[in-house]
Amino acid sequence: MGASTKTVPESLRASLPSRFLIVIGRQYGSGGRRIGRYIADALGIPYYDKTLLREAAQRLGFEERVFRDVDEKRPSFLRSLLQLNYGSQTSDYSGSGLGDEGIYELQSRVIKQLCEEGPCVIVGRTADYVMRDFPSMVSLFLHAPDECRAAAIVARGDAADFEEALEKAKKEDRKRESYYNYFTNRRWGHAANYHLCVDSSRCTPAGVLAMVIDMLNNRDAE
């Protein structure tokens, strides 16, 4: 699938809303970052994933550990119970003094500020929920068959073989599902929570981009 990015013609970009947002949820190994970056490059807009959100947080005056120390993982049951019952911040996050909900709130503030700067693509971090009231947002969920995801994980060097890659994919998916469900009270990967669900093994990045553009241009028709 890895075609080079082609910039969308200026005439087509001019047809898009002046303010729009594209957010991507994804199964591990389904190509969320690759497709997200492709879309951002083609549209000439900023792209943010975990690393770039951390850098953006610093630029906006937040401590970069807001995104460094928490990686889409829900708080443990015991920690959540202690914070609910006693207000105890049981994890100090390298001295930040913030609990899980505090970290999540700061992450959400960073995302909202970035969206105020202009159109962008954001991968993960429940951005679809954080920006649920944002006009002209398109939210995607990318998935793919296990064998395709495992092959991609091995190819990029994140696992030594198919079995290790498959186990890693399942583990990361459980973390993402638990994190998303905990903070949004929604169901991660459930089609009704997204505007578009795509099997990335059967669609090129250019094909996903075309669907996103069509949805952006038809948002006013809803």
PDB file of C-alpha atoms in Angstrom:
ATOM      1  CA  MET A   1       0.000   0.000   0.000  1.00  0.00           C
ATOM      2  CA  GLY A   2       2.731   2.585   0.592  1.00  0.00           C
ATOM      3  CA  ALA A   3       2.162   5.071  -2.214  1.00  0.00           C
ATOM      4  CA  SER A   4       3.833   8.449  -2.066  1.00  0.00           C
ATOM      5  CA  THR A   5       1.704  11.380  -0.982  1.00  0.00           C
ATOM      6  CA  LYS A   6       0.112  13.511  -3.679  1.00  0.00           C
ATOM      7  CA  THR A   7      -0.953  16.993  -2.658  1.00  0.00           C
ATOM      8  CA  VAL A   8      -4.646  17.672  -3.103  1.00  0.00           C
ATOM      9  CA  PRO A   9      -5.229  20.326  -5.807  1.00  0.00           C
ATOM     10  CA  GLU A  10      -5.733  23.831  -4.461  1.00  0.00           C
ATOM     11  CA  SER A  11      -9.190  24.026  -6.036  1.00  0.00           C
ATOM     12  CA  LEU A  12     -10.292  20.970  -4.074  1.00  0.00           C
ATOM     13  CA  ARG A  13      -8.738  22.189  -0.835  1.00  0.00           C
ATOM     14  CA  ALA A  14     -10.555  25.501  -1.311  1.00  0.00           C
ATOM     15  CA  SER A  15     -13.867  23.637  -1.292  1.00  0.00           C
ATOM     16  CA  LEU A  16     -13.249  22.336   2.234  1.00  0.00           C
ATOM     17  CA  PRO A  17     -14.618  24.110   5.312  1.00  0.00           C
ATOM     18  CA  SER A  18     -12.376  26.833   6.705  1.00  0.00           C
ATOM     19  CA  ARG A  19     -12.207  24.936   9.987  1.00  0.00           C
ATOM     20  CA  PHE A  20     -12.180  21.162  10.025  1.00  0.00           C
ATOM     21  CA  LEU A  21     -10.694  18.315  11.981  1.00  0.00           C
ATOM     22  CA  ILE A  22      -9.813  14.722  11.142  1.00  0.00           C
ATOM     23  CA  VAL A  23      -9.347  12.290  14.031  1.00  0.00           C
ATOM     24  CA  ILE A  24      -8.260   8.688  13.773  1.00  0.00           C
ATOM     25  CA  GLY A  25      -8.811   5.796  16.152  1.00  0.00           C
ATOM     26  CA  ARG A  26      -7.118   2.552  15.197  1.00  0.00           C
ATOM     27  CA  GLN A  27      -6.334  -1.027  15.971  1.00  0.00           C
ATOM     28  CA  TYR A  28      -2.655  -1.599  16.653  1.00  0.00           C
ATOM     29  CA  GLY A  29      -0.830  -2.321  13.408  1.00  0.00           C
ATOM     30  CA  SER A  30      -3.620  -1.064  11.133  1.00  0.00           C
ATOM     31  CA  GLY A  31      -1.607   1.873   9.806  1.00  0.00           C
ATOM     32  CA  GLY A  32      -3.193   4.741  11.705  1.00  0.00           C
ATOM     33  CA  ARG A  33      -0.086   6.905  11.857  1.00  0.00           C
ATOM     34  CA  ARG A  34       0.899   6.185   8.254  1.00  0.00           C
ATOM     35  CA  ILE A  35      -2.549   6.978   6.878  1.00  0.00           C
ATOM     36  CA  GLY A  36      -2.985   9.969   9.175  1.00  0.00           C
ATOM     37  CA  ARG A  37       0.303  11.469   8.030  1.00  0.00           C
ATOM     38  CA  TYR A  38      -0.598  10.803   4.395  1.00  0.00           C
ATOM     39  CA  ILE A  39      -3.885  12.691   4.789  1.00  0.00           C
ATOM     40  CA  ALA A  40      -2.220  15.596   6.604  1.00  0.00           C
ATOM     41  CA  ASP A  41       0.543  15.910   4.011  1.00  0.00           C
ATOM     42  CA  ALA A  42      -1.921  15.757   1.114  1.00  0.00           C
ATOM     43  CA  LEU A  43      -4.083  18.494   2.642  1.00  0.00           C
ATOM     44  CA  GLY A  44      -1.141  20.573   3.838  1.00  0.00           C
ATOM     45  CA  ILE A  45      -2.267  20.589   7.469  1.00  0.00           C
ATOM     46  CA  PRO A  46      -0.540  19.649  10.762  1.00  0.00           C
ATOM     47  CA  TYR A  47      -0.413  16.045  11.899  1.00  0.00           C
ATOM     48  CA  TYR A  48      -0.298  15.004  15.568  1.00  0.00           C
ATOM     49  CA  ASP A  49       0.406  11.628  17.117  1.00  0.00           C
ATOM     50  CA  LYS A  50       1.788  10.795  20.563  1.00  0.00           C
ATOM     51  CA  THR A  51       5.241  12.237  19.889  1.00  0.00           C
ATOM     52  CA  LEU A  52       4.076  15.381  18.123  1.00  0.00           C
ATOM     53  CA  LEU A  53       1.357  16.032  20.719  1.00  0.00           C
ATOM     54  CA  ARG A  54       4.098  15.994  23.353  1.00  0.00           C
ATOM     55  CA  GLU A  55       6.084  18.569  21.391  1.00  0.00           C
ATOM     56  CA  ALA A  56       2.959  20.678  20.849  1.00  0.00           C
ATOM     57  CA  ALA A  57       2.208  20.564  24.568  1.00  0.00           C
ATOM     58  CA  GLN A  58       5.603  22.112  25.283  1.00  0.00           C
ATOM     59  CA  ARG A  59       5.029  24.805  22.650  1.00  0.00           C
ATOM     60  CA  LEU A  60       1.684  25.680  24.242  1.00  0.00           C
ATOM     61  CA  GLY A  61       3.241  25.973  27.692  1.00  0.00           C
ATOM     62  CA  PHE A  62       2.344  22.556  29.084  1.00  0.00           C
ATOM     63  CA  GLU A  63       4.900  20.134  30.461  1.00  0.00           C
ATOM     64  CA  GLU A  64       5.847  17.550  27.842  1.00  0.00           C
ATOM     65  CA  ARG A  65       5.365  14.732  30.381  1.00  0.00           C
ATOM     66  CA  VAL A  66       1.622  15.312  30.020  1.00  0.00           C
ATOM     67  CA  PHE A  67       1.935  13.069  26.947  1.00  0.00           C
ATOM     68  CA  ARG A  68       5.160  11.270  27.833  1.00  0.00           C
ATOM     69  CA  ASP A  69       4.094   9.382  30.933  1.00  0.00           C
ATOM     70  CA  VAL A  70       0.635   8.118  29.957  1.00  0.00           C
ATOM     71  CA  ASP A  71       0.207   6.002  26.834  1.00  0.00           C
ATOM     72  CA  GLU A  72      -3.514   5.372  26.253  1.00  0.00           C
ATOM     73  CA  LYS A  73      -3.753   3.147  29.300  1.00  0.00           C
ATOM     74  CA  ARG A  74      -6.647   3.367  31.734  1.00  0.00           C
ATOM     75  CA  PRO A  75      -5.915   3.770  35.447  1.00  0.00           C
ATOM     76  CA  SER A  76      -5.792   0.602  37.489  1.00  0.00           C
ATOM     77  CA  PHE A  77      -9.002  -0.278  39.328  1.00  0.00           C
ATOM     78  CA  LEU A  78      -7.331   0.250  42.711  1.00  0.00           C
ATOM     79  CA  ARG A  79      -5.940   3.652  41.756  1.00  0.00           C
ATOM     80  CA  SER A  80      -9.304   4.769  40.393  1.00  0.00           C
ATOM     81  CA  LEU A  81     -11.067   3.607  43.547  1.00  0.00           C
ATOM     82  CA  LEU A  82      -8.614   5.454  45.802  1.00  0.00           C
ATOM     83  CA  GLN A  83      -8.939   8.655  43.791  1.00  0.00           C
ATOM     84  CA  LEU A  84     -12.724   8.425  43.787  1.00  0.00           C
ATOM     85  CA  ASN A  85     -13.055   7.698  47.507  1.00  0.00           C
ATOM     86  CA  TYR A  86     -10.173   9.658  48.977  1.00  0.00           C
ATOM     87  CA  GLY A  87      -9.028  12.083  46.307  1.00  0.00           C
ATOM     88  CA  SER A  88      -5.664  10.340  46.467  1.00  0.00           C
ATOM     89  CA  GLN A  89      -3.349  10.993  43.546  1.00  0.00           C
ATOM     90  CA  THR A  90      -1.578   7.667  43.757  1.00  0.00           C
ATOM     91  CA  SER A  91       0.815   8.212  40.882  1.00  0.00           C
ATOM     92  CA  ASP A  92       2.987  11.319  40.902  1.00  0.00           C
ATOM     93  CA  TYR A  93       3.956  11.274  37.200  1.00  0.00           C
ATOM     94  CA  SER A  94       7.552  12.281  37.790  1.00  0.00           C
ATOM     95  CA  GLY A  95       6.575  14.852  40.355  1.00  0.00           C
ATOM     96  CA  SER A  96       3.712  16.435  38.464  1.00  0.00           C
ATOM     97  CA  GLY A  97       1.303  15.694  41.320  1.00  0.00           C
ATOM     98  CA  LEU A  98      -1.450  14.884  38.846  1.00  0.00           C
ATOM     99  CA  GLY A  99      -3.598  11.779  38.833  1.00  0.00           C
ATOM    100  CA  ASP A 100      -4.943  10.018  35.760  1.00  0.00           C
ATOM    101  CA  GLU A 101      -7.997  12.237  35.365  1.00  0.00           C
ATOM    102  CA  GLY A 102      -5.841  15.358  35.753  1.00  0.00           C
ATOM    103  CA  ILE A 103      -3.451  14.143  33.073  1.00  0.00           C
ATOM    104  CA  TYR A 104      -6.363  13.339  30.777  1.00  0.00           C
ATOM    105  CA  GLU A 105      -7.836  16.809  31.300  1.00  0.00           C
ATOM    106  CA  LEU A 106      -4.522  18.451  30.402  1.00  0.00           C
ATOM    107  CA  GLN A 107      -4.232  16.283  27.295  1.00  0.00           C
ATOM    108  CA  SER A 108      -7.741  17.344  26.310  1.00  0.00           C
ATOM    109  CA  ARG A 109      -6.841  21.021  26.772  1.00  0.00           C
ATOM    110  CA  VAL A 110      -3.822  20.605  24.499  1.00  0.00           C
ATOM    111  CA  ILE A 111      -5.969  18.952  21.825  1.00  0.00           C
ATOM    112  CA  LYS A 112      -8.588  21.705  22.017  1.00  0.00           C
ATOM    113  CA  GLN A 113      -5.972  24.435  21.701  1.00  0.00           C
ATOM    114  CA  LEU A 114      -4.408  22.758  18.676  1.00  0.00           C
ATOM    115  CA  CYS A 115      -7.809  22.548  17.002  1.00  0.00           C
ATOM    116  CA  GLU A 116      -8.322  26.259  17.601  1.00  0.00           C
ATOM    117  CA  GLU A 117      -5.145  26.940  15.598  1.00  0.00           C
ATOM    118  CA  GLY A 118      -6.638  25.483  12.425  1.00  0.00           C
ATOM    119  CA  PRO A 119      -7.355  22.251  10.550  1.00  0.00           C
ATOM    120  CA  CYS A 120      -5.308  19.224  11.598  1.00  0.00           C
ATOM    121  CA  VAL A 121      -5.162  15.442  11.837  1.00  0.00           C
ATOM    122  CA  ILE A 122      -4.970  13.839  15.295  1.00  0.00           C
ATOM    123  CA  VAL A 123      -4.326  10.149  15.907  1.00  0.00           C
ATOM    124  CA  GLY A 124      -5.569   8.565  19.136  1.00  0.00           C
ATOM    125  CA  ARG A 125      -6.026  10.159  22.592  1.00  0.00           C
ATOM    126  CA  THR A 126      -9.840   9.947  22.351  1.00  0.00           C
ATOM    127  CA  ALA A 127      -9.720  13.097  20.207  1.00  0.00           C
ATOM    128  CA  ASP A 128     -13.047  12.131  18.613  1.00  0.00           C
ATOM    129  CA  TYR A 129     -14.659  12.370  22.057  1.00  0.00           C
ATOM    130  CA  VAL A 130     -12.741  15.439  23.245  1.00  0.00           C
ATOM    131  CA  MET A 131     -13.779  17.342  20.088  1.00  0.00           C
ATOM    132  CA  ARG A 132     -17.245  15.770  19.711  1.00  0.00           C
ATOM    133  CA  ASP A 133     -18.948  19.188  19.484  1.00  0.00           C
ATOM    134  CA  PHE A 134     -16.487  20.558  16.934  1.00  0.00           C
ATOM    135  CA  PRO A 135     -18.158  21.469  13.624  1.00  0.00           C
ATOM    136  CA  SER A 136     -16.828  19.810  10.480  1.00  0.00           C
ATOM    137  CA  MET A 137     -15.066  16.960  12.246  1.00  0.00           C
ATOM    138  CA  VAL A 138     -14.623  13.593  10.567  1.00  0.00           C
ATOM    139  CA  SER A 139     -13.737  10.696  12.861  1.00  0.00           C
ATOM    140  CA  LEU A 140     -12.309   7.457  11.484  1.00  0.00           C
ATOM    141  CA  PHE A 141     -11.633   4.069  12.972  1.00  0.00           C
ATOM    142  CA  LEU A 142      -9.076   1.931  11.153  1.00  0.00           C
ATOM    143  CA  HIS A 143      -9.001  -1.831  11.516  1.00  0.00           C
ATOM    144  CA  ALA A 144      -7.525  -4.762   9.609  1.00  0.00           C
ATOM    145  CA  PRO A 145      -7.391  -8.572   9.777  1.00  0.00           C
ATOM    146  CA  ASP A 146      -5.028  -9.985  12.391  1.00  0.00           C
ATOM    147  CA  GLU A 147      -2.665 -11.471   9.807  1.00  0.00           C
ATOM    148  CA  CYS A 148      -2.276  -8.141   8.026  1.00  0.00           C
ATOM    149  CA  ARG A 149      -1.620  -6.288  11.262  1.00  0.00           C
ATOM    150  CA  ALA A 150       0.881  -8.900  12.457  1.00  0.00           C
ATOM    151  CA  ALA A 151       2.766  -8.714   9.155  1.00  0.00           C
ATOM    152  CA  ALA A 152       2.932  -4.915   9.404  1.00  0.00           C
ATOM    153  CA  ILE A 153       4.170  -5.067  13.009  1.00  0.00           C
ATOM    154  CA  VAL A 154       6.964  -7.486  12.069  1.00  0.00           C
ATOM    155  CA  ALA A 155       7.875  -5.445   8.972  1.00  0.00           C
ATOM    156  CA  ARG A 156       8.399  -2.277  11.003  1.00  0.00           C
ATOM    157  CA  GLY A 157      10.538  -4.120  13.554  1.00  0.00           C
ATOM    158  CA  ASP A 158       8.184  -4.068  16.540  1.00  0.00           C
ATOM    159  CA  ALA A 159       8.094  -7.880  16.832  1.00  0.00           C
ATOM    160  CA  ALA A 160      10.361 -10.739  15.807  1.00  0.00           C
ATOM    161  CA  ASP A 161       7.723 -13.055  14.353  1.00  0.00           C
ATOM    162  CA  PHE A 162       4.028 -13.488  13.617  1.00  0.00           C
ATOM    163  CA  GLU A 163       3.084 -14.954  16.998  1.00  0.00           C
ATOM    164  CA  GLU A 164       4.834 -12.202  18.946  1.00  0.00           C
ATOM    165  CA  ALA A 165       3.274  -9.557  16.701  1.00  0.00           C
ATOM    166  CA  LEU A 166      -0.205 -11.012  17.142  1.00  0.00           C
ATOM    167  CA  GLU A 167       0.136 -11.094  20.915  1.00  0.00           C
ATOM    168  CA  LYS A 168       1.434  -7.507  20.928  1.00  0.00           C
ATOM    169  CA  ALA A 169      -1.471  -6.361  18.757  1.00  0.00           C
ATOM    170  CA  LYS A 170      -4.017  -7.955  21.086  1.00  0.00           C
ATOM    171  CA  LYS A 171      -2.350  -6.498  24.179  1.00  0.00           C
ATOM    172  CA  GLU A 172      -2.193  -2.969  22.734  1.00  0.00           C
ATOM    173  CA  ASP A 173      -5.789  -3.190  21.540  1.00  0.00           C
ATOM    174  CA  ARG A 174      -6.923  -4.159  25.046  1.00  0.00           C
ATOM    175  CA  LYS A 175      -5.092  -1.140  26.473  1.00  0.00           C
ATOM    176  CA  ARG A 176      -6.597   1.224  23.920  1.00  0.00           C
ATOM    177  CA  GLU A 177     -10.086  -0.181  24.384  1.00  0.00           C
ATOM    178  CA  SER A 178      -9.884   0.073  28.170  1.00  0.00           C
ATOM    179  CA  TYR A 179      -8.501   3.639  28.034  1.00  0.00           C
ATOM    180  CA  TYR A 180     -11.091   4.835  25.529  1.00  0.00           C
ATOM    181  CA  ASN A 181     -14.050   3.214  27.270  1.00  0.00           C
ATOM    182  CA  TYR A 182     -12.965   4.484  30.695  1.00  0.00           C
ATOM    183  CA  PHE A 183     -12.583   8.145  29.748  1.00  0.00           C
ATOM    184  CA  THR A 184     -15.417   8.462  27.207  1.00  0.00           C
ATOM    185  CA  ASN A 185     -18.092   6.030  28.467  1.00  0.00           C
ATOM    186  CA  ARG A 186     -18.283   4.869  24.847  1.00  0.00           C
ATOM    187  CA  ARG A 187     -17.255   1.643  23.128  1.00  0.00           C
ATOM    188  CA  TRP A 188     -13.889   1.701  21.378  1.00  0.00           C
ATOM    189  CA  GLY A 189     -14.145   0.490  17.788  1.00  0.00           C
ATOM    190  CA  HIS A 190     -17.961   0.469  17.830  1.00  0.00           C
ATOM    191  CA  ALA A 191     -19.091   1.751  14.430  1.00  0.00           C
ATOM    192  CA  ALA A 192     -21.787   4.059  15.813  1.00  0.00           C
ATOM    193  CA  ASN A 193     -19.118   6.143  17.570  1.00  0.00           C
ATOM    194  CA  TYR A 194     -17.314   7.107  14.350  1.00  0.00           C
ATOM    195  CA  HIS A 195     -18.234   8.681  11.036  1.00  0.00           C
ATOM    196  CA  LEU A 196     -16.231   6.168   9.034  1.00  0.00           C
ATOM    197  CA  CYS A 197     -14.817   2.701   9.775  1.00  0.00           C
ATOM    198  CA  VAL A 198     -12.268   1.395   7.279  1.00  0.00           C
ATOM    199  CA  ASP A 199     -10.506  -1.919   6.735  1.00  0.00           C
ATOM    200  CA  SER A 200      -7.085  -0.485   5.950  1.00  0.00           C
ATOM    201  CA  SER A 201      -5.961  -3.730   4.299  1.00  0.00           C
ATOM    202  CA  ARG A 202      -8.502  -3.142   1.523  1.00  0.00           C
ATOM    203  CA  CYS A 203      -8.152   0.587   0.955  1.00  0.00           C
ATOM    204  CA  THR A 204      -5.189   2.737  -0.039  1.00  0.00           C
ATOM    205  CA  PRO A 205      -4.320   5.903   1.886  1.00  0.00           C
ATOM    206  CA  ALA A 206      -5.451   7.842  -1.195  1.00  0.00           C
ATOM    207  CA  GLY A 207      -8.789   6.047  -1.060  1.00  0.00           C
ATOM    208  CA  VAL A 208      -9.243   6.932   2.609  1.00  0.00           C
ATOM    209  CA  LEU A 209      -8.348  10.546   1.813  1.00  0.00           C
ATOM    210  CA  ALA A 210     -10.989  10.678  -0.940  1.00  0.00           C
ATOM    211  CA  MET A 211     -13.670   9.432   1.469  1.00  0.00           C
ATOM    212  CA  VAL A 212     -12.622  11.969   4.107  1.00  0.00           C
ATOM    213  CA  ILE A 213     -12.775  14.847   1.618  1.00  0.00           C
ATOM    214  CA  ASP A 214     -16.219  13.749   0.459  1.00  0.00           C
ATOM    215  CA  MET A 215     -17.458  13.628   4.049  1.00  0.00           C
ATOM    216  CA  LEU A 216     -16.012  17.037   4.872  1.00  0.00           C
ATOM    217  CA  ASN A 217     -17.705  18.564   1.831  1.00  0.00           C
ATOM    218  CA  ASN A 218     -21.028  17.036   2.807  1.00  0.00           C
ATOM    219  CA  ARG A 219     -21.036  17.879   6.526  1.00  0.00           C
ATOM    220  CA  ASP A 220     -23.373  20.834   5.965  1.00  0.00           C
ATOM    221  CA  ALA A 221     -25.924  18.489   4.456  1.00  0.00           C
ATOM    222  CA  GLU A 222     -26.501  16.694   7.770  1.00  0.00           C
TER     223      GLU A 222
END
